[in-house]
PDB file of C-alpha atoms in Angstrom:
ATOM      1  CA  MET A   1      19.019  -4.434  40.869  1.00 87.00           C
ATOM      2  CA  ASP A   2      20.157  -0.779  39.002  1.00 90.00           C
ATOM      3  CA  ILE A   3      20.577  -2.563  35.374  1.00 95.00           C
ATOM      4  CA  LEU A   4      16.630  -3.706  35.754  1.00 96.00           C
ATOM      5  CA  TYR A   5      15.490   0.119  36.645  1.00 96.00           C
ATOM      6  CA  LEU A   6      17.154   1.178  33.709  1.00 96.00           C
ATOM      7  CA  MET A   7      15.778  -1.523  31.162  1.00 97.00           C
ATOM      8  CA  ILE A   8      12.380  -0.928  32.420  1.00 97.00           C
ATOM      9  CA  LEU A   9      12.901   2.814  32.363  1.00 97.00           C
ATOM     10  CA  CYS A  10      14.331   2.397  28.089  1.00 98.00           C
ATOM     11  CA  SER A  11      11.462  -0.032  27.544  1.00 98.00           C
ATOM     12  CA  VAL A  12       8.706   2.091  29.549  1.00 98.00           C
ATOM     13  CA  SER A  13      10.443   5.059  27.023  1.00 98.00           C
ATOM     14  CA  LEU A  14      10.627   2.879  23.976  1.00 98.00           C
ATOM     15  CA  ALA A  15       6.678   1.994  24.445  1.00 98.00           C
ATOM     16  CA  ALA A  16       5.635   6.038  25.100  1.00 98.00           C
ATOM     17  CA  VAL A  17       7.326   6.903  21.419  1.00 98.00           C
ATOM     18  CA  PHE A  18       5.085   4.184  19.845  1.00 98.00           C
ATOM     19  CA  LEU A  19       2.006   5.285  21.284  1.00 98.00           C
ATOM     20  CA  VAL A  20       3.023   8.865  20.109  1.00 98.00           C
ATOM     21  CA  VAL A  21       3.662   7.891  16.425  1.00 96.00           C
ATOM     22  CA  PHE A  22       0.601   5.329  16.477  1.00 95.00           C
ATOM     23  CA  ILE A  23      -1.501   8.613  17.896  1.00 95.00           C
ATOM     24  CA  VAL A  24       0.010  10.801  15.445  1.00 95.00           C
ATOM     25  CA  PHE A  25      -0.353   8.506  12.087  1.00 92.00           C
ATOM     26  CA  ALA A  26      -3.886   7.825  13.240  1.00 91.00           C
ATOM     27  CA  ARG A  27      -4.740  11.528  13.545  1.00 92.00           C
ATOM     28  CA  LYS A  28      -3.907  11.942  10.015  1.00 91.00           C
ATOM     29  CA  GLY A  29      -5.508   9.187   8.523  1.00 86.00           C
ATOM     30  CA  GLN A  30      -2.673   6.398   7.720  1.00 84.00           C
ATOM     31  CA  PHE A  31      -5.495   3.564   8.068  1.00 80.00           C
ATOM     32  CA  GLU A  32      -8.148   4.586   7.147  1.00 81.00           C
ATOM     33  CA  ASP A  33      -8.366   2.659   3.874  1.00 77.00           C
ATOM     34  CA  ASP A  34      -8.608  -1.317   4.612  1.00 70.00           C
ATOM     35  CA  GLU A  35     -10.023  -2.128   1.840  1.00 73.00           C
ATOM     36  CA  SER A  36      -8.403  -1.320  -0.945  1.00 77.00           C
ATOM     37  CA  PRO A  37      -4.593  -3.030  -0.138  1.00 71.00           C
ATOM     38  CA  ALA A  38      -6.866  -6.465   0.207  1.00 74.00           C
ATOM     39  CA  VAL A  39      -8.772  -5.966  -2.930  1.00 78.00           C
ATOM     40  CA  ARG A  40      -5.474  -4.499  -5.592  1.00 75.00           C
ATOM     41  CA  ILE A  41      -3.948  -7.797  -5.050  1.00 77.00           C
ATOM     42  CA  LEU A  42      -6.849  -9.151  -7.249  1.00 79.00           C
ATOM     43  CA  PHE A  43      -6.378  -6.934 -10.206  1.00 74.00           C
ATOM     44  CA  ASP A  44      -4.028  -7.195 -13.132  1.00 71.00           C
ATOM     45  CA  SER A  45      -1.145  -4.312 -13.176  1.00 68.00           C
ATOM     46  CA  ASP A  46      -2.702  -3.875 -16.840  1.00 68.00           C
ATOM     47  CA  GLU A  47      -6.394  -3.195 -16.324  1.00 58.00           C
ATOM     48  CA  ILE A  48      -5.090  -0.207 -13.266  1.00 60.00           C
ATOM     49  CA  LYS A  49      -2.674   0.890 -16.352  1.00 63.00           C
ATOM     50  CA  GLU A  50      -5.674   1.194 -18.799  1.00 64.00           C
ATOM     51  CA  LYS A  51      -7.282   3.106 -16.480  1.00 66.00           C
ATOM     52  CA  GLU A  52      -5.226   5.332 -15.726  1.00 67.00           C
ATOM     53  CA  GLU A  53      -4.346   6.275 -19.223  1.00 68.00           C
ATOM     54  CA  GLY A  54      -8.028   6.278 -19.433  1.00 64.00           C
ATOM     55  CA  GLY A  55      -8.281   9.861 -20.883  1.00 57.00           C
ATOM     56  CA  ASN A  56      -6.587   9.438 -23.755  1.00 54.00           C
ATOM     57  CA  LYS A  57      -9.795   8.469 -26.447  1.00 52.00           C
ATOM     58  CA  ASN A  58      -7.398   8.299 -29.568  1.00 51.00           C
ATOM     59  CA  GLU A  59      -5.745   5.036 -28.456  1.00 49.00           C
ATOM     60  CA  GLU A  60      -7.266   1.933 -29.561  1.00 52.00           C
ATOM     61  CA  LYS A  61      -8.471  -0.108 -26.927  1.00 52.00           C
ATOM     62  CA  LYS A  62      -6.659  -3.552 -27.146  1.00 51.00           C
ATOM     63  CA  GLY A  63      -8.523  -6.785 -27.364  1.00 52.00           C
ATOM     64  CA  ASP A  64      -7.100 -10.420 -25.496  1.00 52.00           C
ATOM     65  CA  ASN A  65      -5.655 -11.420 -28.045  1.00 53.00           C
ATOM     66  CA  ASN A  66      -3.743  -8.700 -29.099  1.00 51.00           C
ATOM     67  CA  LYS A  67      -2.252  -8.537 -25.470  1.00 51.00           C
ATOM     68  CA  PHE A  68      -1.405 -12.211 -25.872  1.00 49.00           C
ATOM     69  CA  GLU A  69       0.643 -12.020 -29.380  1.00 51.00           C
ATOM     70  CA  GLU A  70       2.959  -8.918 -28.208  1.00 52.00           C
ATOM     71  CA  LYS A  71       3.995 -10.840 -25.379  1.00 52.00           C
ATOM     72  CA  SER A  72       4.612 -14.188 -26.759  1.00 50.00           C
ATOM     73  CA  GLU A  73       6.924 -12.105 -29.017  1.00 48.00           C
TER      74      GLU A  73
END
């Protein structure tokens, strides 16, 4: 019977720790952005890299044919 009390105490304390961690991260804004991870998978990684490097205006934009030729080589 003593082990039962110990297991109940351990499970309640573990649940309390998880609740505190959840509340801390919820206040920090960890769970605010719930749409972009679902949409991010739809974009190609090349498009994201081009947007990040968009500040470089000297770079020529590559057409679809040039991308295909570079990948096939």
